[in-house]
Coordinates of C-alpha atoms in Angstrom, one line a residue:
Chain A
X1 CA 69.0 11.9 -21.6
X2 CA 67.0 10.6 -24.5
X3 CA 70.0 8.7 -25.9
X4 CA 70.7 6.7 -22.7
X5 CA 69.2 3.2 -22.6
X6 CA 68.5 2.8 -18.9
X7 CA 65.3 1.3 -17.5
X8 CA 63.8 2.5 -14.2
X9 CA 61.1 0.5 -12.6
X10 CA 58.8 0.0 -9.6
X11 CA 56.8 -3.0 -8.6
X12 CA 53.7 -2.9 -6.4
X13 CA 51.2 -5.4 -5.0
X14 CA 47.6 -4.4 -4.4
X15 CA 44.8 -6.6 -2.9
X16 CA 41.3 -6.7 -4.2
X17 CA 38.4 -5.5 -2.0
X18 CA 35.0 -6.9 -1.3
X19 CA 32.2 -4.5 -0.9
X20 CA 29.9 -4.9 2.1
X21 CA 27.7 -2.0 1.0
X22 CA 27.7 -2.3 -2.7
X23 CA 28.5 0.2 -5.4
X24 CA 26.1 -0.3 -8.3
X25 CA 25.3 2.6 -10.7
X26 CA 27.1 5.7 -11.9
X27 CA 25.8 9.2 -12.1
X28 CA 28.6 10.2 -14.4
X29 CA 30.0 7.5 -16.8
X30 CA 33.1 9.4 -17.8
X31 CA 34.4 10.5 -14.4
X32 CA 33.0 7.3 -12.8
X33 CA 31.0 9.0 -10.1
X34 CA 28.6 6.6 -8.2
X35 CA 25.0 7.0 -7.2
X36 CA 25.7 6.0 -3.6
X37 CA 28.4 5.7 -1.0
X38 CA 29.9 2.2 -0.6
X39 CA 32.0 0.4 2.0
X40 CA 34.4 -2.5 1.5
X41 CA 37.0 -4.7 3.2
X42 CA 40.4 -4.8 1.6
X43 CA 41.7 -8.4 1.5
X44 CA 45.1 -9.5 2.8
X45 CA 47.6 -8.4 0.1
X46 CA 49.1 -11.9 0.0
X47 CA 45.8 -13.4 -1.0
X48 CA 43.7 -12.2 -4.0
X49 CA 45.9 -9.5 -5.5
X50 CA 47.4 -7.8 -8.5
X51 CA 51.1 -7.4 -9.0
X52 CA 52.2 -4.6 -11.4
X53 CA 55.6 -3.6 -12.6
X54 CA 55.8 -0.2 -14.3
X55 CA 58.9 0.7 -16.1
X56 CA 60.1 3.8 -17.9
X57 CA 63.0 4.0 -20.4
X58 CA 64.1 6.4 -23.1
X59 CA 64.3 3.2 -25.2
X60 CA 60.5 2.7 -25.1
X61 CA 58.8 4.2 -28.2
X62 CA 55.2 4.1 -26.9
X63 CA 53.2 3.2 -23.8
X64 CA 52.4 -0.5 -23.7
X65 CA 50.8 -2.8 -21.3
X66 CA 50.5 -6.6 -20.7
X67 CA 47.8 -8.1 -18.5
X68 CA 48.5 -11.7 -17.4
X69 CA 51.2 -11.9 -20.1
X70 CA 49.0 -10.8 -23.0
X71 CA 49.4 -7.4 -24.5
X72 CA 46.3 -5.2 -24.2
X73 CA 45.4 -1.8 -25.6
X74 CA 45.9 1.3 -23.5
X75 CA 43.8 3.4 -25.9
X76 CA 40.7 3.2 -23.8
X77 CA 39.7 6.4 -21.9
X78 CA 40.0 4.6 -18.5
X79 CA 43.7 4.0 -19.0
X80 CA 44.3 7.3 -20.7
X81 CA 42.7 9.2 -17.9
X82 CA 44.8 7.5 -15.2
X83 CA 48.0 8.0 -17.2
X84 CA 47.2 11.6 -17.9
X85 CA 46.3 12.4 -14.3
X86 CA 49.4 10.7 -12.9
X87 CA 51.8 12.3 -15.5
X88 CA 50.3 15.7 -14.7
X89 CA 51.4 15.2 -11.0
X90 CA 54.8 13.7 -11.7
X91 CA 57.8 15.0 -9.8
X92 CA 61.6 14.9 -10.2
X93 CA 63.1 11.5 -9.8
X94 CA 66.8 10.8 -9.2
X95 CA 68.6 7.5 -8.8
X96 CA 72.1 8.4 -7.9
X97 CA 73.4 4.9 -7.9
X98 CA 72.2 4.2 -11.5
X99 CA 72.9 7.7 -12.6
X100 CA 69.3 8.3 -13.6
X101 CA 67.8 11.8 -13.4
X102 CA 64.3 12.5 -14.6
X103 CA 62.9 16.0 -14.4
X104 CA 59.3 16.8 -13.9
X105 CA 58.8 18.0 -17.5
X106 CA 60.5 14.8 -18.9
X107 CA 57.6 12.6 -18.0
X108 CA 55.5 13.9 -20.8
X109 CA 58.0 12.6 -23.4
X110 CA 58.9 9.3 -21.7
X111 CA 57.0 6.1 -22.5
X112 CA 56.0 3.4 -20.1
X113 CA 55.8 -0.4 -20.1
X114 CA 53.4 -1.9 -17.7
X115 CA 53.1 -5.6 -16.7
X116 CA 50.2 -6.7 -14.5
X117 CA 49.2 -10.1 -13.1
X118 CA 46.2 -11.1 -11.2
X119 CA 46.5 -14.3 -9.0
X120 CA 42.7 -14.9 -9.4
X121 CA 40.2 -15.2 -12.2
X122 CA 39.7 -11.9 -14.2
X123 CA 36.1 -10.6 -14.6
X124 CA 34.5 -13.3 -12.5
X125 CA 33.0 -10.9 -9.9
X126 CA 36.2 -10.7 -7.8
X127 CA 37.0 -7.0 -8.5
X128 CA 40.0 -7.7 -10.7
X129 CA 39.8 -4.3 -12.2
X130 CA 39.7 -2.7 -8.7
X131 CA 42.9 -4.3 -7.7
X132 CA 44.3 -3.7 -11.2
X133 CA 43.7 0.0 -11.4
X134 CA 44.6 0.6 -7.8
X135 CA 47.9 -1.1 -8.4
X136 CA 48.5 0.7 -11.6
X137 CA 47.9 4.1 -10.1
X138 CA 49.9 3.3 -7.0
X139 CA 52.9 1.9 -8.9
X140 CA 52.9 4.8 -11.4
X141 CA 52.7 7.3 -8.5
X142 CA 55.7 5.7 -6.9
X143 CA 57.6 5.6 -10.2
X144 CA 56.9 9.2 -10.9
X145 CA 57.4 10.4 -7.3
X146 CA 53.9 11.8 -7.1
X147 CA 53.4 13.7 -3.9
X148 CA 49.7 13.1 -3.1
X149 CA 48.0 11.4 -0.2
X150 CA 46.2 8.1 -0.8
X151 CA 42.8 9.8 -1.0
X152 CA 43.9 12.0 -3.8
X153 CA 45.4 9.0 -5.6
X154 CA 42.1 7.2 -5.0
X155 CA 40.3 9.8 -7.1
X156 CA 42.6 9.0 -9.9
X157 CA 42.2 5.2 -9.5
X158 CA 38.5 5.8 -9.5
X159 CA 38.7 7.0 -13.1
X160 CA 40.1 3.6 -14.1
X161 CA 37.6 1.5 -12.2
X162 CA 35.2 2.9 -9.6
X163 CA 35.9 0.4 -6.9
X164 CA 39.6 0.7 -7.4
X165 CA 39.6 3.7 -5.2
X166 CA 38.9 1.6 -2.2
X167 CA 41.9 -0.7 -2.8
X168 CA 44.3 2.0 -2.0
X169 CA 43.7 1.5 1.7
X170 CA 43.8 -1.6 3.8
X171 CA 41.2 -2.5 6.4
X172 CA 37.7 -1.0 6.1
X173 CA 37.2 1.7 3.4
X174 CA 34.4 4.0 2.5
X175 CA 34.1 5.5 -1.0
X176 CA 32.2 8.7 -0.4
X177 CA 30.1 9.5 -3.5
X178 CA 30.8 13.2 -3.3
X179 CA 28.7 15.9 -4.8
X180 CA 31.0 18.0 -7.0
X181 CA 30.6 17.8 -10.7
X182 CA 34.3 17.3 -11.3
X183 CA 34.4 14.4 -9.0
X184 CA 37.2 15.8 -6.8
X185 CA 35.3 14.9 -3.6
X186 CA 34.5 11.4 -4.8
X187 CA 37.3 9.7 -2.9
X188 CA 38.1 6.7 -0.6
X189 CA 38.7 7.2 3.1
X190 CA 39.9 4.6 5.6
X191 CA 37.3 3.8 8.3
X192 CA 39.6 1.5 10.2
X193 CA 42.9 -0.2 9.5
X194 CA 43.5 -3.9 9.0
X195 CA 44.5 -4.4 12.6
X196 CA 41.1 -3.1 13.9
X197 CA 39.3 -6.4 13.5
X198 CA 41.9 -8.9 12.7
X199 CA 40.0 -12.1 13.6
X200 CA 37.4 -11.3 10.9
X201 CA 37.9 -14.0 8.2
X202 CA 36.6 -13.6 4.6
X203 CA 36.1 -16.8 2.6
X204 CA 35.9 -16.5 -1.1
X205 CA 33.9 -19.3 -2.7
X206 CA 34.5 -19.4 -6.5
X207 CA 31.2 -20.8 -7.8
X208 CA 32.3 -20.4 -11.4
X209 CA 35.6 -19.3 -12.9
X210 CA 33.9 -18.3 -16.2
X211 CA 33.8 -14.6 -17.1
X212 CA 30.7 -12.8 -16.2
X213 CA 28.2 -12.7 -19.0
X214 CA 27.6 -9.0 -18.3
X215 CA 30.5 -6.7 -17.4
X216 CA 30.0 -4.5 -14.4
X217 CA 30.3 -1.4 -16.6
X218 CA 27.5 -2.4 -19.0
X219 CA 25.4 -4.0 -16.2
X220 CA 25.5 -0.8 -14.2
X221 CA 24.6 1.3 -17.2
X222 CA 21.6 -1.0 -17.9
X223 CA 20.5 -0.9 -14.3
X224 CA 20.6 2.9 -14.1
X225 CA 18.6 3.1 -17.4
X226 CA 16.0 0.4 -16.7
X227 CA 15.7 -0.5 -13.0
X228 CA 12.9 1.3 -11.2
X229 CA 14.3 0.2 -7.9
X230 CA 17.9 1.4 -8.3
X231 CA 17.3 5.1 -7.5
X232 CA 15.1 4.2 -4.5
X233 CA 17.9 2.0 -3.2
X234 CA 20.6 4.7 -3.8
X235 CA 18.6 7.6 -2.3
X236 CA 16.5 6.0 0.5
X237 CA 18.1 2.7 1.5
X238 CA 21.9 3.0 1.2
X239 CA 22.5 6.3 3.2
X240 CA 21.0 4.7 6.3
X241 CA 22.9 1.5 5.8
X242 CA 26.2 3.3 5.4
X243 CA 25.7 4.8 8.9
X244 CA 24.7 1.5 10.4
X245 CA 27.7 -0.2 8.8
X246 CA 30.2 2.4 10.0
X247 CA 28.8 1.8 13.5
X248 CA 29.0 -2.0 13.2
X249 CA 32.6 -1.7 12.0
X250 CA 33.6 0.7 14.8
X251 CA 32.1 -1.6 17.4
X252 CA 33.3 -4.9 15.7
X253 CA 29.6 -5.9 15.9
X254 CA 29.7 -9.2 13.9
X255 CA 25.9 -9.8 14.0
X256 CA 25.1 -6.3 12.7
X257 CA 28.1 -6.3 10.2
X258 CA 27.1 -9.6 8.6
X259 CA 23.4 -8.8 8.6
X260 CA 24.0 -5.6 6.8
X261 CA 26.4 -7.2 4.4
X262 CA 24.0 -10.0 3.4
X263 CA 21.0 -7.7 3.1
X264 CA 22.9 -5.3 0.9
X265 CA 24.4 -8.1 -1.2
X266 CA 20.9 -9.4 -1.8
X267 CA 19.6 -6.0 -2.7
X268 CA 22.4 -5.5 -5.2
X269 CA 21.4 -8.8 -6.8
X270 CA 17.8 -7.7 -6.7
X271 CA 18.5 -4.5 -8.6
X272 CA 20.4 -6.6 -11.2
X273 CA 17.3 -8.8 -11.6
X274 CA 15.1 -5.7 -11.9
X275 CA 17.2 -4.6 -14.9
X276 CA 16.0 -5.2 -18.5
X277 CA 17.2 -7.6 -19.6
X278 CA 17.8 -9.1 -16.2
X279 CA 21.4 -9.7 -15.0
X280 CA 22.2 -12.9 -13.1
X281 CA 25.3 -12.8 -11.0
X282 CA 24.3 -15.8 -8.9
X283 CA 23.8 -19.4 -9.9
X284 CA 22.3 -22.5 -8.2
X285 CA 25.6 -23.0 -6.3
X286 CA 25.4 -19.5 -4.9
X287 CA 21.8 -20.1 -3.9
X288 CA 22.8 -23.3 -2.1
X289 CA 25.6 -21.6 -0.3
X290 CA 23.3 -18.8 0.9
X291 CA 20.6 -21.3 2.0
X292 CA 23.2 -23.3 3.9
X293 CA 24.5 -20.2 5.6
X294 CA 21.0 -19.1 6.6
X295 CA 20.2 -22.6 8.0
X296 CA 23.4 -22.8 9.9
X297 CA 22.9 -19.4 11.5
X298 CA 19.3 -20.2 12.4
X299 CA 20.3 -23.5 14.0
X300 CA 23.0 -21.8 16.0
X301 CA 20.8 -18.9 17.0
X302 CA 23.6 -16.3 16.4
X303 CA 25.4 -15.6 13.2
X304 CA 28.3 -17.9 12.7
X305 CA 29.1 -17.0 9.1
X306 CA 27.6 -14.8 6.4
X307 CA 27.8 -14.5 2.7
Chain B
X1 CA -35.0 -34.4 5.7
X2 CA -32.2 -35.3 8.1
X3 CA -33.1 -39.0 7.9
X4 CA -32.9 -39.3 4.1
X5 CA -29.7 -40.7 2.7
X6 CA -29.5 -38.7 -0.6
X7 CA -26.4 -37.1 -1.9
X8 CA -26.5 -33.9 -4.0
X9 CA -23.4 -32.8 -5.8
X10 CA -21.8 -30.4 -8.2
X11 CA -18.6 -30.7 -10.2
X12 CA -16.7 -27.7 -11.6
X13 CA -13.4 -27.2 -13.4
X14 CA -11.3 -24.0 -12.9
X15 CA -8.1 -23.1 -14.7
X16 CA -5.1 -21.5 -13.0
X17 CA -4.0 -18.0 -13.9
X18 CA -0.6 -16.5 -14.6
X19 CA 0.0 -13.0 -13.3
X20 CA 1.5 -10.5 -15.8
X21 CA 1.6 -7.8 -13.1
X22 CA 2.4 -9.7 -10.0
X23 CA 0.7 -9.8 -6.6
X24 CA 3.4 -10.0 -3.9
X25 CA 2.6 -8.7 -0.4
X26 CA -0.5 -8.4 1.8
X27 CA -1.6 -5.3 3.7
X28 CA -4.0 -7.5 5.7
X29 CA -3.0 -11.1 6.4
X30 CA -6.4 -12.3 7.6
X31 CA -8.7 -10.8 4.9
X32 CA -5.9 -11.3 2.3
X33 CA -5.8 -7.8 1.0
X34 CA -2.9 -7.0 -1.3
X35 CA -0.4 -4.1 -1.3
X36 CA -1.0 -3.5 -5.1
X37 CA -3.3 -4.3 -8.0
X38 CA -2.4 -7.2 -10.2
X39 CA -3.4 -8.5 -13.6
X40 CA -3.4 -12.0 -14.9
X41 CA -4.3 -14.2 -17.8
X42 CA -6.6 -17.1 -17.1
X43 CA -5.4 -20.3 -18.9
X44 CA -7.6 -22.5 -21.0
X45 CA -9.7 -24.6 -18.6
X46 CA -8.7 -27.8 -20.4
X47 CA -5.0 -27.2 -19.6
X48 CA -3.7 -26.5 -16.1
X49 CA -6.8 -26.7 -13.9
X50 CA -8.4 -28.0 -10.8
X51 CA -11.5 -30.2 -10.9
X52 CA -13.6 -30.1 -7.7
X53 CA -16.7 -32.0 -6.7
X54 CA -18.6 -30.8 -3.8
X55 CA -21.3 -33.0 -2.3
X56 CA -23.8 -32.5 0.5
X57 CA -25.8 -35.2 2.3
X58 CA -27.6 -35.6 5.5
X59 CA -25.4 -38.8 5.9
X60 CA -22.2 -36.7 6.3
X61 CA -21.3 -36.1 9.9
X62 CA -18.7 -33.4 9.3
X63 CA -17.1 -31.3 6.6
X64 CA -14.2 -33.2 4.9
X65 CA -11.9 -32.6 2.0
X66 CA -9.5 -34.6 -0.2
X67 CA -6.9 -33.0 -2.3
X68 CA -5.4 -35.2 -5.0
X69 CA -6.9 -38.2 -3.2
X70 CA -5.4 -37.4 0.2
X71 CA -7.6 -36.2 3.0
X72 CA -6.5 -32.7 4.3
X73 CA -7.7 -30.7 7.2
X74 CA -10.4 -28.0 6.7
X75 CA -9.6 -26.4 10.1
X76 CA -7.5 -23.6 8.7
X77 CA -9.0 -20.2 8.7
X78 CA -8.7 -20.0 4.8
X79 CA -11.1 -22.9 4.3
X80 CA -13.3 -21.9 7.3
X81 CA -13.6 -18.3 5.9
X82 CA -14.7 -19.6 2.5
X83 CA -17.1 -22.1 3.8
X84 CA -18.7 -19.6 6.2
X85 CA -19.0 -16.9 3.6
X86 CA -20.6 -19.2 1.1
X87 CA -23.0 -20.8 3.6
X88 CA -24.1 -17.4 4.7
X89 CA -25.2 -16.7 1.1
X90 CA -26.8 -20.0 0.4
X91 CA -30.3 -20.2 -1.1
X92 CA -33.0 -22.7 -1.5
X93 CA -32.2 -25.7 -3.7
X94 CA -34.7 -28.1 -5.2
X95 CA -34.1 -31.2 -7.3
X96 CA -37.6 -32.3 -8.3
X97 CA -36.3 -35.4 -10.1
X98 CA -34.4 -36.7 -7.1
X99 CA -37.0 -35.3 -4.7
X100 CA -34.3 -33.3 -2.9
X101 CA -35.4 -30.0 -1.2
X102 CA -32.9 -28.0 0.8
X103 CA -34.0 -24.7 2.4
X104 CA -31.8 -21.8 3.0
X105 CA -31.6 -22.4 6.7
X106 CA -30.7 -26.1 6.3
X107 CA -27.2 -25.4 5.0
X108 CA -25.9 -24.5 8.4
X109 CA -26.7 -28.0 9.6
X110 CA -25.6 -30.0 6.5
X111 CA -22.0 -31.2 6.1
X112 CA -20.0 -31.2 2.9
X113 CA -17.5 -33.6 1.3
X114 CA -15.1 -32.0 -1.1
X115 CA -12.8 -33.8 -3.6
X116 CA -10.3 -31.7 -5.5
X117 CA -7.7 -32.6 -8.1
X118 CA -5.0 -30.6 -9.8
X119 CA -3.7 -31.8 -13.1
X120 CA -0.3 -30.1 -12.5
X121 CA 2.3 -29.9 -9.7
X122 CA 1.0 -28.5 -6.4
X123 CA 3.0 -25.6 -4.8
X124 CA 5.5 -25.4 -7.6
X125 CA 4.8 -21.8 -8.6
X126 CA 1.9 -22.6 -10.8
X127 CA -0.9 -21.1 -8.7
X128 CA -2.4 -24.4 -7.6
X129 CA -4.1 -22.6 -4.7
X130 CA -5.5 -20.0 -7.1
X131 CA -7.3 -22.6 -9.2
X132 CA -8.1 -24.6 -6.1
X133 CA -9.9 -22.0 -4.1
X134 CA -11.6 -20.5 -7.1
X135 CA -13.0 -23.9 -8.0
X136 CA -14.0 -24.6 -4.4
X137 CA -15.9 -21.3 -4.1
X138 CA -17.5 -21.6 -7.5
X139 CA -18.6 -25.2 -7.0
X140 CA -20.0 -24.5 -3.5
X141 CA -21.8 -21.4 -4.9
X142 CA -23.4 -23.6 -7.6
X143 CA -24.3 -26.3 -5.0
X144 CA -25.9 -23.9 -2.6
X145 CA -27.5 -21.8 -5.3
X146 CA -25.7 -18.6 -4.2
X147 CA -27.0 -15.6 -6.1
X148 CA -23.9 -13.5 -6.4
X149 CA -22.1 -12.1 -9.5
X150 CA -18.6 -13.4 -10.1
X151 CA -16.9 -10.3 -8.6
X152 CA -18.7 -10.9 -5.3
X153 CA -17.7 -14.5 -5.4
X154 CA -14.1 -13.4 -6.2
X155 CA -14.0 -11.6 -2.9
X156 CA -14.8 -14.9 -1.1
X157 CA -12.3 -16.9 -3.1
X158 CA -9.7 -14.2 -2.3
X159 CA -10.0 -15.1 1.4
X160 CA -8.9 -18.6 0.5
X161 CA -5.9 -17.6 -1.6
X162 CA -5.4 -14.1 -2.9
X163 CA -4.8 -14.9 -6.6
X164 CA -7.8 -17.3 -6.6
X165 CA -10.1 -14.3 -7.1
X166 CA -8.6 -13.8 -10.6
X167 CA -9.4 -17.4 -11.6
X168 CA -13.2 -16.8 -11.5
X169 CA -13.0 -15.0 -14.8
X170 CA -11.6 -16.1 -18.2
X171 CA -9.4 -14.0 -20.3
X172 CA -7.6 -11.0 -18.8
X173 CA -8.4 -10.2 -15.2
X174 CA -7.5 -7.4 -12.8
X175 CA -7.6 -7.8 -9.1
X176 CA -8.2 -4.3 -7.7
X177 CA -6.6 -4.0 -4.3
X178 CA -9.4 -1.8 -3.0
X179 CA -9.2 0.6 -0.1
X180 CA -11.9 -0.5 2.4
X181 CA -10.8 -2.1 5.6
X182 CA -13.3 -5.0 5.3
X183 CA -11.9 -5.9 1.9
X184 CA -15.3 -5.7 0.2
X185 CA -13.9 -3.7 -2.7
X186 CA -10.8 -6.0 -3.1
X187 CA -12.3 -7.9 -6.0
X188 CA -11.5 -9.3 -9.5
X189 CA -12.9 -7.7 -12.6
X190 CA -12.6 -9.0 -16.2
X191 CA -10.6 -6.6 -18.5
X192 CA -11.3 -8.6 -21.6
X193 CA -12.7 -12.1 -22.3
X194 CA -10.8 -15.1 -23.6
X195 CA -11.8 -14.4 -27.2
X196 CA -10.3 -10.9 -27.2
X197 CA -6.8 -12.1 -28.0
X198 CA -7.1 -15.7 -28.9
X199 CA -3.8 -16.1 -30.8
X200 CA -1.9 -15.3 -27.6
X201 CA -0.1 -18.5 -26.6
X202 CA 1.2 -19.2 -23.1
X203 CA 3.9 -21.8 -22.7
X204 CA 4.5 -23.2 -19.2
X205 CA 8.0 -24.6 -18.8
X206 CA 8.3 -26.7 -15.7
X207 CA 11.9 -26.1 -14.6
X208 CA 11.4 -28.1 -11.4
X209 CA 8.5 -30.1 -10.1
X210 CA 9.7 -30.0 -6.5
X211 CA 7.6 -28.0 -4.1
X212 CA 8.8 -24.5 -3.5
X213 CA 11.2 -24.1 -0.5
X214 CA 9.2 -21.1 0.6
X215 CA 5.4 -21.0 0.4
X216 CA 3.9 -17.8 -1.2
X217 CA 2.2 -17.0 2.1
X218 CA 5.4 -17.0 4.3
X219 CA 7.5 -15.6 1.5
X220 CA 5.1 -12.6 1.1
X221 CA 5.1 -12.0 4.8
X222 CA 8.9 -12.0 5.0
X223 CA 9.1 -9.7 2.0
X224 CA 6.6 -7.2 3.6
X225 CA 8.6 -7.3 6.8
X226 CA 12.1 -7.1 5.5
X227 CA 12.3 -5.9 1.9
X228 CA 13.1 -2.2 1.6
X229 CA 12.1 -2.3 -2.0
X230 CA 8.6 -3.8 -1.8
X231 CA 6.7 -0.7 -0.7
X232 CA 8.4 1.4 -3.3
X233 CA 7.4 -1.2 -5.9
X234 CA 3.8 -1.3 -4.6
X235 CA 3.3 2.4 -4.3
X236 CA 5.4 4.0 -7.1
X237 CA 6.0 1.3 -9.7
X238 CA 3.0 -0.9 -10.0
X239 CA 0.2 1.7 -10.3
X240 CA 1.8 3.1 -13.6
X241 CA 2.4 -0.4 -14.9
X242 CA -1.2 -1.4 -14.3
X243 CA -2.4 1.4 -16.5
X244 CA 0.2 0.5 -19.2
X245 CA -0.8 -3.1 -19.1
X246 CA -4.5 -2.4 -19.4
X247 CA -3.7 -0.3 -22.5
X248 CA -1.5 -3.1 -23.9
X249 CA -4.2 -5.7 -23.4
X250 CA -6.9 -3.4 -24.9
X251 CA -4.8 -2.8 -28.1
X252 CA -3.4 -6.4 -28.3
X253 CA 0.0 -4.7 -28.3
X254 CA 2.3 -7.8 -28.0
X255 CA 5.5 -5.8 -27.7
X256 CA 4.3 -3.7 -24.8
X257 CA 2.4 -6.6 -23.2
X258 CA 5.5 -8.9 -23.1
X259 CA 7.8 -6.1 -22.1
X260 CA 5.7 -5.2 -19.1
X261 CA 5.2 -8.9 -18.2
X262 CA 8.9 -9.6 -18.2
X263 CA 9.9 -6.5 -16.4
X264 CA 7.3 -7.1 -13.7
X265 CA 8.3 -10.7 -13.3
X266 CA 11.9 -9.7 -12.9
X267 CA 10.9 -7.1 -10.3
X268 CA 8.9 -9.6 -8.4
X269 CA 11.9 -12.0 -8.3
X270 CA 14.1 -8.9 -7.3
X271 CA 11.8 -8.2 -4.3
X272 CA 12.1 -11.9 -3.3
X273 CA 15.9 -11.6 -3.4
X274 CA 15.7 -8.4 -1.4
X275 CA 14.0 -10.3 1.4
X276 CA 15.8 -11.6 4.5
X277 CA 16.6 -14.4 4.2
X278 CA 16.4 -14.2 0.4
X279 CA 13.9 -16.2 -1.5
X280 CA 14.9 -17.9 -4.7
X281 CA 12.1 -18.9 -7.1
X282 CA 14.4 -19.2 -10.1
X283 CA 17.1 -21.7 -10.8
X284 CA 19.9 -22.0 -13.4
X285 CA 17.4 -23.5 -15.9
X286 CA 15.1 -20.4 -15.5
X287 CA 18.1 -18.2 -16.0
X288 CA 19.0 -20.0 -19.2
X289 CA 15.4 -19.8 -20.5
X290 CA 15.3 -16.1 -19.9
X291 CA 18.7 -15.5 -21.5
X292 CA 17.7 -17.6 -24.5
X293 CA 14.4 -15.6 -24.9
X294 CA 16.3 -12.3 -24.6
X295 CA 18.8 -13.3 -27.3
X296 CA 16.1 -14.6 -29.6
X297 CA 14.2 -11.4 -29.4
X298 CA 17.3 -9.3 -29.9
X299 CA 18.3 -11.2 -33.0
X300 CA 14.8 -10.9 -34.5
X301 CA 14.5 -7.2 -33.6
X302 CA 10.9 -7.6 -32.4
X303 CA 9.6 -9.6 -29.5
X304 CA 8.9 -13.2 -30.7
X305 CA 8.4 -14.7 -27.3
X306 CA 8.6 -13.6 -23.7
X307 CA 8.9 -15.2 -20.3

């Protein structure tokens, strides 16, 4: 097989997700295990998304990846963990038409080329790594004929980027923090599918397309180390909010859904501010949008729109 | 006496104070009792200050007040509480030269004219009401020959504006929250006088001279009612910080003093953000100043300046 020059590939498209109860803070940096549950809405796959093509060929001499057309290193532990976990679960693949036959044990020796594109700004607070790692894990799982349900795959995507686990489902998704040390119970589950509440509209206002000054990874680490409010939020505040949010989603209760979303978004930004040095993920434009939304809702008496 | 047309007056000048451990949240709205202790630095009286002249005359038919040249109402409970408390402690006053003699019991019948000026923007986050009420109470106490020590006067100024109690002392001042229901132990005490650390420089950067969108009074009320982080801050975080700050001031430990000040300022803004609807007291210019300060300090290795 090693002398043949065939290429076998799979392309997948994965949307980003917007958290309505926020993930902020890890209890385990290596396995990417969070300090609290979170809930998100997965966007329409035709809108903000990542498209990834994964290819395997005996002609490839090493694993390589291109992000938005530019080659990036795969040496980081996040990529390595995802590749190792997926390869460990690979199955037999056969394409009769092309005469390709890859056996389970071949995957360890075969190299991959990965091309990934985001159709929205990278690292600008729009969960590009969530869509990216979800799409990577999903497309690799297809390519390698991995026989795992989406929740198991979500635990792999989680090791690439925490919130990626939530992008493996459509609709409303909960990432349960889990309690096991190995992280095997820290997985995403679908609360309701995309048809459950299909007149819900999410508007993304890009207030700046510049990269964030602080990455989520280092921001979270600094918050965990320095914010005296983060643990209180994680232990006392979020568990109750998760239950309320599940109820709001179940009942399509817009008032409660939006109230919880805004309150939790504000608290996430509050914890960022309580970090030393403080992290600012909002600017004057964000402030003006929030004030406008608040005034609009107050004048209407019932929530029309939320941030 | 009532037919004479004399006027007797006193002028006082009181600086504003900048909290280094913040006061945010009342446990009693009427008596103005806080949810935590706070510590501030009183500015040089020649810089940001209020100048107030209080005058009494049998010719005045009612109490009147002018703030920055514009007449304002004294009917609010904050003014009424201060006037009542001071009048209740008034003593005999005699000005031999002018032939004025006011007995203790006369004060109830005599009316006051009060003229107050701030030399800095009002309601822009610079504690104009702190300097204002401290100056009002101090000048009235002088006028009426009130025989009380500054801590007792501070409990009266507190009923005008919480942080006003701290402006009755120079240097470093602690407002102890107290535990009594009547608020009599919620007073300011001087931790160290203005000579203790006289090479400490405070720079006030006015990032906007517009009035705040949310007054401190309504902001605090909304934070107490809606922020799930405020009580945790008040009960778990601030008590330890107060002890650390007292130690830092005692030892003139600039690194520790500035670290605590910044961290607490950020946490105060965090609680504001955690309020529904969120309160923004910082803008992009504030963010840029903070980032600049953080970068400068990091490049120097030791704190040079703090916000």
